[in-house]
Amino acid sequence: VLDAIDCVIWEPDPTPSSGAAIGDILDALDISYDYTTSIPNFGEYSAAFICLGIYSQNYSLSTAQANAVVSYLSSGGSVYMEGGDCWAYDSARTIYNPHFGINGTQDGSGDLYTVEGLAGTMCEGMSFAYAGPNSYIDHIEPLTGATKILRNSGDQAGCGVSYDNGTHRTVGFSFEFGGLTDGASPSMKAELLEDILDFFGVTDTGVEGDQVLAFRLDQNRPNPF
C-alpha cells in the first residue's frame, strides 16, 4: 500500500481565507494535501494552489519564487493561482503570466460583486455573489490558446482564465476563492473546485481496507525513471 500527497496549498496571503476553503473541500473529497505559508518544493506534488490575497493585504511573488513556479509548470505541473494584483500590477507578472495564458489588461478597481461563468467553459451556468476583499481587482483576458472562464458581471471584465498548453495546466483568478458565496448548484465553491481538479487530472488517492493504490508515474516528481 503506497501513499502520496496530491496537492499543496501555499498561502502567503497575510489575511488568509481561500486556503481553508480549498482545504475543507479537498478534505470532503478525500484528496490529500499539504498546507504551508512558505514556498514549498512544488516538485513533490501533482498540483499547487497559490493564494496571494488582495491589496492592501496581499503578497507579491519575488523573481526567484516566480521562476520556481514557472520551472514547476515547465516540468508538467498544474497550478491554480489567485491574487488581485499579481496579473496586472506586480513586477514578477512578466515571468509567469505567459505560462498562465493570461494578459493582465488593467489594474482594476473595487467593483467585483458578482462572478459569472462563461458558456462553453468548465464554469458554464455558475454565478457567485462575491463578498471577499474588493480592491484593485485585476482585469485579465486570455492569451492565444487560453480560455476566459469567469467574468465580472458588472463590467464584463475577465477575472478567471484557464490554460492547457499541452505540457502544463493552469487556472488564474483575480479574486479570492474564499470570498465566493455559495448559491444553488452548480454555483457552489465545491463544484467549482472539483472542475478545477478535473481539469488538472487530480484524482482521489485514498486507500481503504485492503485496497492497493496504483500511482501514475507523473505523480512522482522529479520522476526517477
PDB file of N, CA and C in Angstrom, residues 125-212:
ATOM      1  N   GLY A 125     -22.850  28.188 -16.451  1.00  0.00           N
ATOM      2  CA  GLY A 125     -24.002  28.097 -15.573  1.00  0.00           C
ATOM      3  C   GLY A 125     -23.750  28.555 -14.151  1.00  0.00           C
ATOM      4  N   MET A 126     -22.516  28.877 -13.804  1.00  0.00           N
ATOM      5  CA  MET A 126     -22.196  29.299 -12.443  1.00  0.00           C
ATOM      6  C   MET A 126     -22.364  30.811 -12.293  1.00  0.00           C
ATOM      7  N   SER A 127     -22.835  31.222 -11.120  1.00  0.00           N
ATOM      8  CA  SER A 127     -22.929  32.634 -10.779  1.00  0.00           C
ATOM      9  C   SER A 127     -22.789  32.757  -9.264  1.00  0.00           C
ATOM     10  N   PHE A 128     -21.789  33.503  -8.828  1.00  0.00           N
ATOM     11  CA  PHE A 128     -21.500  33.648  -7.405  1.00  0.00           C
ATOM     12  C   PHE A 128     -21.580  35.116  -6.986  1.00  0.00           C
ATOM     13  N   ALA A 129     -22.224  35.388  -5.874  1.00  0.00           N
ATOM     14  CA  ALA A 129     -22.032  36.673  -5.221  1.00  0.00           C
ATOM     15  C   ALA A 129     -20.628  36.666  -4.618  1.00  0.00           C
ATOM     16  N   TYR A 130     -19.946  37.812  -4.714  1.00  0.00           N
ATOM     17  CA  TYR A 130     -18.586  37.892  -4.183  1.00  0.00           C
ATOM     18  C   TYR A 130     -18.564  38.833  -2.992  1.00  0.00           C
ATOM     19  N   ALA A 131     -18.121  38.320  -1.838  1.00  0.00           N
ATOM     20  CA  ALA A 131     -18.101  39.093  -0.605  1.00  0.00           C
ATOM     21  C   ALA A 131     -16.692  39.197  -0.026  1.00  0.00           C
ATOM     22  N   GLY A 132     -15.685  38.893  -0.846  1.00  0.00           N
ATOM     23  CA  GLY A 132     -14.310  38.932  -0.368  1.00  0.00           C
ATOM     24  C   GLY A 132     -13.694  40.313  -0.503  1.00  0.00           C
ATOM     25  N   PRO A 133     -12.404  40.434  -0.179  1.00  0.00           N
ATOM     26  CA  PRO A 133     -11.694  41.706  -0.349  1.00  0.00           C
ATOM     27  C   PRO A 133     -11.856  42.210  -1.781  1.00  0.00           C
ATOM     28  N   ASN A 134     -12.055  43.514  -1.922  1.00  0.00           N
ATOM     29  CA  ASN A 134     -12.501  44.046  -3.209  1.00  0.00           C
ATOM     30  C   ASN A 134     -11.789  45.361  -3.502  1.00  0.00           C
ATOM     31  N   SER A 135     -10.526  45.243  -3.894  1.00  0.00           N
ATOM     32  CA  SER A 135      -9.738  46.432  -4.179  1.00  0.00           C
ATOM     33  C   SER A 135      -8.720  46.114  -5.271  1.00  0.00           C
ATOM     34  N   TYR A 136      -8.682  46.927  -6.305  1.00  0.00           N
ATOM     35  CA  TYR A 136      -7.739  46.731  -7.415  1.00  0.00           C
ATOM     36  C   TYR A 136      -7.797  45.297  -7.943  1.00  0.00           C
ATOM     37  N   ILE A 137      -8.991  44.850  -8.268  1.00  0.00           N
ATOM     38  CA  ILE A 137      -9.171  43.507  -8.810  1.00  0.00           C
ATOM     39  C   ILE A 137      -8.731  43.520 -10.275  1.00  0.00           C
ATOM     40  N   ASP A 138      -7.617  42.873 -10.567  1.00  0.00           N
ATOM     41  CA  ASP A 138      -7.059  42.898 -11.922  1.00  0.00           C
ATOM     42  C   ASP A 138      -8.064  42.416 -12.961  1.00  0.00           C
ATOM     43  N   HIS A 139      -8.063  43.092 -14.101  1.00  0.00           N
ATOM     44  CA  HIS A 139      -8.809  42.606 -15.260  1.00  0.00           C
ATOM     45  C   HIS A 139      -7.884  41.683 -16.041  1.00  0.00           C
ATOM     46  N   ILE A 140      -8.327  40.477 -16.325  1.00  0.00           N
ATOM     47  CA  ILE A 140      -7.482  39.507 -17.025  1.00  0.00           C
ATOM     48  C   ILE A 140      -8.216  38.936 -18.225  1.00  0.00           C
ATOM     49  N   GLU A 141      -7.477  38.764 -19.303  1.00  0.00           N
ATOM     50  CA  GLU A 141      -8.013  38.203 -20.535  1.00  0.00           C
ATOM     51  C   GLU A 141      -7.070  37.097 -21.011  1.00  0.00           C
ATOM     52  N   PRO A 142      -7.588  36.143 -21.785  1.00  0.00           N
ATOM     53  CA  PRO A 142      -6.760  35.013 -22.209  1.00  0.00           C
ATOM     54  C   PRO A 142      -5.817  35.370 -23.356  1.00  0.00           C
ATOM     55  N   LEU A 143      -4.612  34.854 -23.280  1.00  0.00           N
ATOM     56  CA  LEU A 143      -3.713  34.871 -24.420  1.00  0.00           C
ATOM     57  C   LEU A 143      -4.117  33.757 -25.375  1.00  0.00           C
ATOM     58  N   THR A 144      -3.505  33.713 -26.527  1.00  0.00           N
ATOM     59  CA  THR A 144      -3.829  32.685 -27.519  1.00  0.00           C
ATOM     60  C   THR A 144      -3.707  31.286 -26.919  1.00  0.00           C
ATOM     61  N   GLY A 145      -4.744  30.489 -27.060  1.00  0.00           N
ATOM     62  CA  GLY A 145      -4.746  29.121 -26.550  1.00  0.00           C
ATOM     63  C   GLY A 145      -5.371  28.978 -25.181  1.00  0.00           C
ATOM     64  N   ALA A 146      -5.539  30.080 -24.463  1.00  0.00           N
ATOM     65  CA  ALA A 146      -6.159  30.046 -23.137  1.00  0.00           C
ATOM     66  C   ALA A 146      -7.655  30.352 -23.269  1.00  0.00           C
ATOM     67  N   THR A 147      -8.386  30.216 -22.156  1.00  0.00           N
ATOM     68  CA  THR A 147      -9.839  30.378 -22.166  1.00  0.00           C
ATOM     69  C   THR A 147     -10.284  31.234 -20.989  1.00  0.00           C
ATOM     70  N   LYS A 148     -11.068  32.270 -21.277  1.00  0.00           N
ATOM     71  CA  LYS A 148     -11.689  33.034 -20.195  1.00  0.00           C
ATOM     72  C   LYS A 148     -12.864  32.229 -19.670  1.00  0.00           C
ATOM     73  N   ILE A 149     -12.873  31.949 -18.369  1.00  0.00           N
ATOM     74  CA  ILE A 149     -13.908  31.093 -17.791  1.00  0.00           C
ATOM     75  C   ILE A 149     -14.821  31.852 -16.835  1.00  0.00           C
ATOM     76  N   LEU A 150     -14.358  32.991 -16.301  1.00  0.00           N
ATOM     77  CA  LEU A 150     -15.152  33.778 -15.360  1.00  0.00           C
ATOM     78  C   LEU A 150     -15.012  35.257 -15.693  1.00  0.00           C
ATOM     79  N   ARG A 151     -16.076  36.029 -15.419  1.00  0.00           N
ATOM     80  CA  ARG A 151     -16.027  37.466 -15.645  1.00  0.00           C
ATOM     81  C   ARG A 151     -16.831  38.190 -14.563  1.00  0.00           C
ATOM     82  N   ASN A 152     -16.535  39.458 -14.427  1.00  0.00           N
ATOM     83  CA  ASN A 152     -17.292  40.355 -13.570  1.00  0.00           C
ATOM     84  C   ASN A 152     -18.590  40.690 -14.296  1.00  0.00           C
ATOM     85  N   SER A 153     -19.733  40.355 -13.720  1.00  0.00           N
ATOM     86  CA  SER A 153     -20.993  40.591 -14.419  1.00  0.00           C
ATOM     87  C   SER A 153     -21.279  42.077 -14.596  1.00  0.00           C
ATOM     88  N   GLY A 154     -20.631  42.928 -13.772  1.00  0.00           N
ATOM     89  CA  GLY A 154     -20.877  44.354 -13.861  1.00  0.00           C
ATOM     90  C   GLY A 154     -20.263  45.004 -15.080  1.00  0.00           C
ATOM     91  N   ASP A 155     -18.964  44.778 -15.286  1.00  0.00           N
ATOM     92  CA  ASP A 155     -18.273  45.427 -16.408  1.00  0.00           C
ATOM     93  C   ASP A 155     -17.795  44.437 -17.468  1.00  0.00           C
ATOM     94  N   GLN A 156     -18.113  43.154 -17.281  1.00  0.00           N
ATOM     95  CA  GLN A 156     -17.761  42.087 -18.230  1.00  0.00           C
ATOM     96  C   GLN A 156     -16.253  41.810 -18.300  1.00  0.00           C
ATOM     97  N   ALA A 157     -15.476  42.414 -17.418  1.00  0.00           N
ATOM     98  CA  ALA A 157     -14.036  42.175 -17.419  1.00  0.00           C
ATOM     99  C   ALA A 157     -13.735  40.761 -16.945  1.00  0.00           C
ATOM    100  N   GLY A 158     -12.733  40.131 -17.554  1.00  0.00           N
ATOM    101  CA  GLY A 158     -12.349  38.792 -17.150  1.00  0.00           C
ATOM    102  C   GLY A 158     -11.757  38.772 -15.759  1.00  0.00           C
ATOM    103  N   CYS A 159     -12.097  37.721 -14.986  1.00  0.00           N
ATOM    104  CA  CYS A 159     -11.490  37.545 -13.662  1.00  0.00           C
ATOM    105  C   CYS A 159     -11.075  36.094 -13.425  1.00  0.00           C
ATOM    106  N   GLY A 160     -11.217  35.242 -14.462  1.00  0.00           N
ATOM    107  CA  GLY A 160     -10.769  33.858 -14.359  1.00  0.00           C
ATOM    108  C   GLY A 160     -10.382  33.319 -15.723  1.00  0.00           C
ATOM    109  N   VAL A 161      -9.210  32.684 -15.804  1.00  0.00           N
ATOM    110  CA  VAL A 161      -8.686  32.158 -17.071  1.00  0.00           C
ATOM    111  C   VAL A 161      -8.093  30.772 -16.830  1.00  0.00           C
ATOM    112  N   SER A 162      -8.391  29.832 -17.720  1.00  0.00           N
ATOM    113  CA  SER A 162      -7.762  28.513 -17.680  1.00  0.00           C
ATOM    114  C   SER A 162      -6.867  28.352 -18.906  1.00  0.00           C
ATOM    115  N   TYR A 163      -5.863  27.478 -18.762  1.00  0.00           N
ATOM    116  CA  TYR A 163      -4.900  27.315 -19.854  1.00  0.00           C
ATOM    117  C   TYR A 163      -4.345  25.903 -19.842  1.00  0.00           C
ATOM    118  N   ASP A 164      -4.423  25.253 -20.988  1.00  0.00           N
ATOM    119  CA  ASP A 164      -3.811  23.941 -21.205  1.00  0.00           C
ATOM    120  C   ASP A 164      -2.929  24.066 -22.440  1.00  0.00           C
ATOM    121  N   ASN A 165      -1.614  24.095 -22.238  1.00  0.00           N
ATOM    122  CA  ASN A 165      -0.722  24.262 -23.390  1.00  0.00           C
ATOM    123  C   ASN A 165      -0.154  22.939 -23.882  1.00  0.00           C
ATOM    124  N   GLY A 166      -0.674  21.830 -23.347  1.00  0.00           N
ATOM    125  CA  GLY A 166      -0.193  20.517 -23.749  1.00  0.00           C
ATOM    126  C   GLY A 166       0.882  19.961 -22.849  1.00  0.00           C
ATOM    127  N   THR A 167       1.593  20.840 -22.141  1.00  0.00           N
ATOM    128  CA  THR A 167       2.620  20.423 -21.191  1.00  0.00           C
ATOM    129  C   THR A 167       2.161  20.622 -19.759  1.00  0.00           C
ATOM    130  N   HIS A 168       1.521  21.744 -19.501  1.00  0.00           N
ATOM    131  CA  HIS A 168       1.033  22.032 -18.160  1.00  0.00           C
ATOM    132  C   HIS A 168      -0.355  22.660 -18.240  1.00  0.00           C
ATOM    133  N   ARG A 169      -1.023  22.711 -17.078  1.00  0.00           N
ATOM    134  CA  ARG A 169      -2.352  23.312 -16.997  1.00  0.00           C
ATOM    135  C   ARG A 169      -2.399  24.300 -15.843  1.00  0.00           C
ATOM    136  N   THR A 170      -3.097  25.403 -16.067  1.00  0.00           N
ATOM    137  CA  THR A 170      -3.189  26.439 -15.050  1.00  0.00           C
ATOM    138  C   THR A 170      -4.604  27.004 -14.992  1.00  0.00           C
ATOM    139  N   VAL A 171      -4.918  27.578 -13.836  1.00  0.00           N
ATOM    140  CA  VAL A 171      -6.116  28.380 -13.651  1.00  0.00           C
ATOM    141  C   VAL A 171      -5.705  29.606 -12.847  1.00  0.00           C
ATOM    142  N   GLY A 172      -6.080  30.790 -13.326  1.00  0.00           N
ATOM    143  CA  GLY A 172      -5.762  32.023 -12.625  1.00  0.00           C
ATOM    144  C   GLY A 172      -7.018  32.821 -12.330  1.00  0.00           C
ATOM    145  N   PHE A 173      -7.191  33.245 -11.059  1.00  0.00           N
ATOM    146  CA  PHE A 173      -8.305  34.105 -10.646  1.00  0.00           C
ATOM    147  C   PHE A 173      -7.735  35.421 -10.119  1.00  0.00           C
ATOM    148  N   SER A 174      -8.467  36.509 -10.323  1.00  0.00           N
ATOM    149  CA  SER A 174      -8.036  37.796  -9.780  1.00  0.00           C
ATOM    150  C   SER A 174      -8.864  38.203  -8.565  1.00  0.00           C
ATOM    151  N   PHE A 175      -9.499  37.235  -7.926  1.00  0.00           N
ATOM    152  CA  PHE A 175     -10.256  37.441  -6.693  1.00  0.00           C
ATOM    153  C   PHE A 175      -9.952  36.281  -5.767  1.00  0.00           C
ATOM    154  N   GLU A 176     -10.502  36.311  -4.558  1.00  0.00           N
ATOM    155  CA  GLU A 176     -10.257  35.240  -3.606  1.00  0.00           C
ATOM    156  C   GLU A 176     -11.355  34.177  -3.680  1.00  0.00           C
ATOM    157  N   PHE A 177     -10.949  32.951  -3.880  1.00  0.00           N
ATOM    158  CA  PHE A 177     -11.885  31.822  -3.889  1.00  0.00           C
ATOM    159  C   PHE A 177     -12.726  31.818  -2.617  1.00  0.00           C
ATOM    160  N   GLY A 178     -12.092  32.120  -1.495  1.00  0.00           N
ATOM    161  CA  GLY A 178     -12.792  32.114  -0.215  1.00  0.00           C
ATOM    162  C   GLY A 178     -13.863  33.173  -0.105  1.00  0.00           C
ATOM    163  N   GLY A 179     -13.841  34.181  -0.996  1.00  0.00           N
ATOM    164  CA  GLY A 179     -14.835  35.242  -0.954  1.00  0.00           C
ATOM    165  C   GLY A 179     -16.100  34.935  -1.723  1.00  0.00           C
ATOM    166  N   LEU A 180     -16.143  33.809  -2.426  1.00  0.00           N
ATOM    167  CA  LEU A 180     -17.345  33.431  -3.167  1.00  0.00           C
ATOM    168  C   LEU A 180     -18.426  32.938  -2.207  1.00  0.00           C
ATOM    169  N   THR A 181     -19.667  33.297  -2.499  1.00  0.00           N
ATOM    170  CA  THR A 181     -20.804  32.872  -1.694  1.00  0.00           C
ATOM    171  C   THR A 181     -21.557  31.771  -2.424  1.00  0.00           C
ATOM    172  N   ASP A 182     -21.717  30.642  -1.771  1.00  0.00           N
ATOM    173  CA  ASP A 182     -22.422  29.520  -2.395  1.00  0.00           C
ATOM    174  C   ASP A 182     -23.872  29.876  -2.688  1.00  0.00           C
ATOM    175  N   GLY A 183     -24.349  29.405  -3.844  1.00  0.00           N
ATOM    176  CA  GLY A 183     -25.752  29.509  -4.202  1.00  0.00           C
ATOM    177  C   GLY A 183     -26.289  28.134  -4.494  1.00  0.00           C
ATOM    178  N   ALA A 184     -27.233  28.058  -5.423  1.00  0.00           N
ATOM    179  CA  ALA A 184     -27.764  26.762  -5.847  1.00  0.00           C
ATOM    180  C   ALA A 184     -26.823  26.142  -6.877  1.00  0.00           C
ATOM    181  N   SER A 185     -26.794  24.811  -6.910  1.00  0.00           N
ATOM    182  CA  SER A 185     -25.953  24.099  -7.878  1.00  0.00           C
ATOM    183  C   SER A 185     -26.267  24.581  -9.303  1.00  0.00           C
ATOM    184  N   PRO A 186     -25.234  24.823 -10.122  1.00  0.00           N
ATOM    185  CA  PRO A 186     -23.815  24.497  -9.926  1.00  0.00           C
ATOM    186  C   PRO A 186     -22.995  25.618  -9.300  1.00  0.00           C
ATOM    187  N   SER A 187     -23.657  26.628  -8.746  1.00  0.00           N
ATOM    188  CA  SER A 187     -22.942  27.790  -8.229  1.00  0.00           C
ATOM    189  C   SER A 187     -22.488  27.559  -6.794  1.00  0.00           C
ATOM    190  N   MET A 188     -21.612  26.586  -6.635  1.00  0.00           N
ATOM    191  CA  MET A 188     -21.076  26.234  -5.329  1.00  0.00           C
ATOM    192  C   MET A 188     -19.559  26.087  -5.434  1.00  0.00           C
ATOM    193  N   LYS A 189     -18.875  26.554  -4.400  1.00  0.00           N
ATOM    194  CA  LYS A 189     -17.411  26.507  -4.435  1.00  0.00           C
ATOM    195  C   LYS A 189     -16.897  25.088  -4.615  1.00  0.00           C
ATOM    196  N   ALA A 190     -17.582  24.120  -3.992  1.00  0.00           N
ATOM    197  CA  ALA A 190     -17.129  22.732  -4.109  1.00  0.00           C
ATOM    198  C   ALA A 190     -17.183  22.267  -5.559  1.00  0.00           C
ATOM    199  N   GLU A 191     -18.222  22.654  -6.286  1.00  0.00           N
ATOM    200  CA  GLU A 191     -18.340  22.240  -7.684  1.00  0.00           C
ATOM    201  C   GLU A 191     -17.303  22.951  -8.549  1.00  0.00           C
ATOM    202  N   LEU A 192     -17.040  24.208  -8.240  1.00  0.00           N
ATOM    203  CA  LEU A 192     -16.003  24.935  -8.981  1.00  0.00           C
ATOM    204  C   LEU A 192     -14.635  24.292  -8.757  1.00  0.00           C
ATOM    205  N   LEU A 193     -14.325  23.966  -7.508  1.00  0.00           N
ATOM    206  CA  LEU A 193     -13.024  23.354  -7.236  1.00  0.00           C
ATOM    207  C   LEU A 193     -12.931  21.965  -7.856  1.00  0.00           C
ATOM    208  N   GLU A 194     -14.015  21.209  -7.841  1.00  0.00           N
ATOM    209  CA  GLU A 194     -13.998  19.892  -8.480  1.00  0.00           C
ATOM    210  C   GLU A 194     -13.718  20.019  -9.976  1.00  0.00           C
ATOM    211  N   ASP A 195     -14.267  21.049 -10.600  1.00  0.00           N
ATOM    212  CA  ASP A 195     -14.000  21.263 -12.027  1.00  0.00           C
ATOM    213  C   ASP A 195     -12.527  21.576 -12.259  1.00  0.00           C
ATOM    214  N   ILE A 196     -11.944  22.366 -11.365  1.00  0.00           N
ATOM    215  CA  ILE A 196     -10.521  22.682 -11.484  1.00  0.00           C
ATOM    216  C   ILE A 196      -9.680  21.429 -11.291  1.00  0.00           C
ATOM    217  N   LEU A 197     -10.022  20.619 -10.295  1.00  0.00           N
ATOM    218  CA  LEU A 197      -9.288  19.376 -10.049  1.00  0.00           C
ATOM    219  C   LEU A 197      -9.402  18.423 -11.231  1.00  0.00           C
ATOM    220  N   ASP A 198     -10.588  18.343 -11.822  1.00  0.00           N
ATOM    221  CA  ASP A 198     -10.764  17.507 -13.015  1.00  0.00           C
ATOM    222  C   ASP A 198      -9.892  18.015 -14.155  1.00  0.00           C
ATOM    223  N   PHE A 199      -9.852  19.321 -14.323  1.00  0.00           N
ATOM    224  CA  PHE A 199      -9.031  19.934 -15.363  1.00  0.00           C
ATOM    225  C   PHE A 199      -7.553  19.606 -15.148  1.00  0.00           C
ATOM    226  N   PHE A 200      -7.139  19.591 -13.890  1.00  0.00           N
ATOM    227  CA  PHE A 200      -5.746  19.281 -13.560  1.00  0.00           C
ATOM    228  C   PHE A 200      -5.457  17.782 -13.601  1.00  0.00           C
ATOM    229  N   GLY A 201      -6.494  16.946 -13.622  1.00  0.00           N
ATOM    230  CA  GLY A 201      -6.274  15.500 -13.616  1.00  0.00           C
ATOM    231  C   GLY A 201      -5.922  14.954 -12.261  1.00  0.00           C
ATOM    232  N   VAL A 202      -6.306  15.667 -11.204  1.00  0.00           N
ATOM    233  CA  VAL A 202      -6.044  15.206  -9.842  1.00  0.00           C
ATOM    234  C   VAL A 202      -7.155  14.251  -9.440  1.00  0.00           C
ATOM    235  N   THR A 203      -6.772  13.079  -8.945  1.00  0.00           N
ATOM    236  CA  THR A 203      -7.757  12.064  -8.583  1.00  0.00           C
ATOM    237  C   THR A 203      -7.634  11.722  -7.122  1.00  0.00           C
ATOM    238  N   ASP A 204      -8.650  11.049  -6.595  1.00  0.00           N
ATOM    239  CA  ASP A 204      -8.680  10.605  -5.207  1.00  0.00           C
ATOM    240  C   ASP A 204      -7.598   9.561  -4.987  1.00  0.00           C
ATOM    241  N   THR A 205      -6.744   9.795  -3.989  1.00  0.00           N
ATOM    242  CA  THR A 205      -5.695   8.821  -3.691  1.00  0.00           C
ATOM    243  C   THR A 205      -5.929   8.128  -2.355  1.00  0.00           C
ATOM    244  N   GLY A 206      -7.170   8.147  -1.871  1.00  0.00           N
ATOM    245  CA  GLY A 206      -7.456   7.478  -0.610  1.00  0.00           C
ATOM    246  C   GLY A 206      -7.344   5.970  -0.732  1.00  0.00           C
ATOM    247  N   VAL A 207      -6.916   5.319   0.353  1.00  0.00           N
ATOM    248  CA  VAL A 207      -6.814   3.860   0.392  1.00  0.00           C
ATOM    249  C   VAL A 207      -7.673   3.364   1.537  1.00  0.00           C
ATOM    250  N   GLU A 208      -8.597   2.473   1.262  1.00  0.00           N
ATOM    251  CA  GLU A 208      -9.468   1.935   2.285  1.00  0.00           C
ATOM    252  C   GLU A 208      -9.297   0.418   2.351  1.00  0.00           C
ATOM    253  N   GLY A 209      -9.330  -0.089   3.561  1.00  0.00           N
ATOM    254  CA  GLY A 209      -9.257  -1.541   3.748  1.00  0.00           C
ATOM    255  C   GLY A 209      -8.011  -2.125   3.137  1.00  0.00           C
ATOM    256  N   ASP A 210      -8.213  -3.165   2.320  1.00  0.00           N
ATOM    257  CA  ASP A 210      -7.083  -3.855   1.715  1.00  0.00           C
ATOM    258  C   ASP A 210      -6.811  -3.390   0.298  1.00  0.00           C
ATOM    259  N   GLN A 211      -7.383  -2.233  -0.086  1.00  0.00           N
ATOM    260  CA  GLN A 211      -7.143  -1.750  -1.433  1.00  0.00           C
ATOM    261  C   GLN A 211      -5.683  -1.353  -1.596  1.00  0.00           C
ATOM    262  N   VAL A 212      -5.166  -1.636  -2.771  1.00  0.00           N
ATOM    263  CA  VAL A 212      -3.808  -1.201  -3.109  1.00  0.00           C
ATOM    264  C   VAL A 212      -3.925  -0.157  -4.209  1.00  0.00           C
TER     265      VAL A 212
END
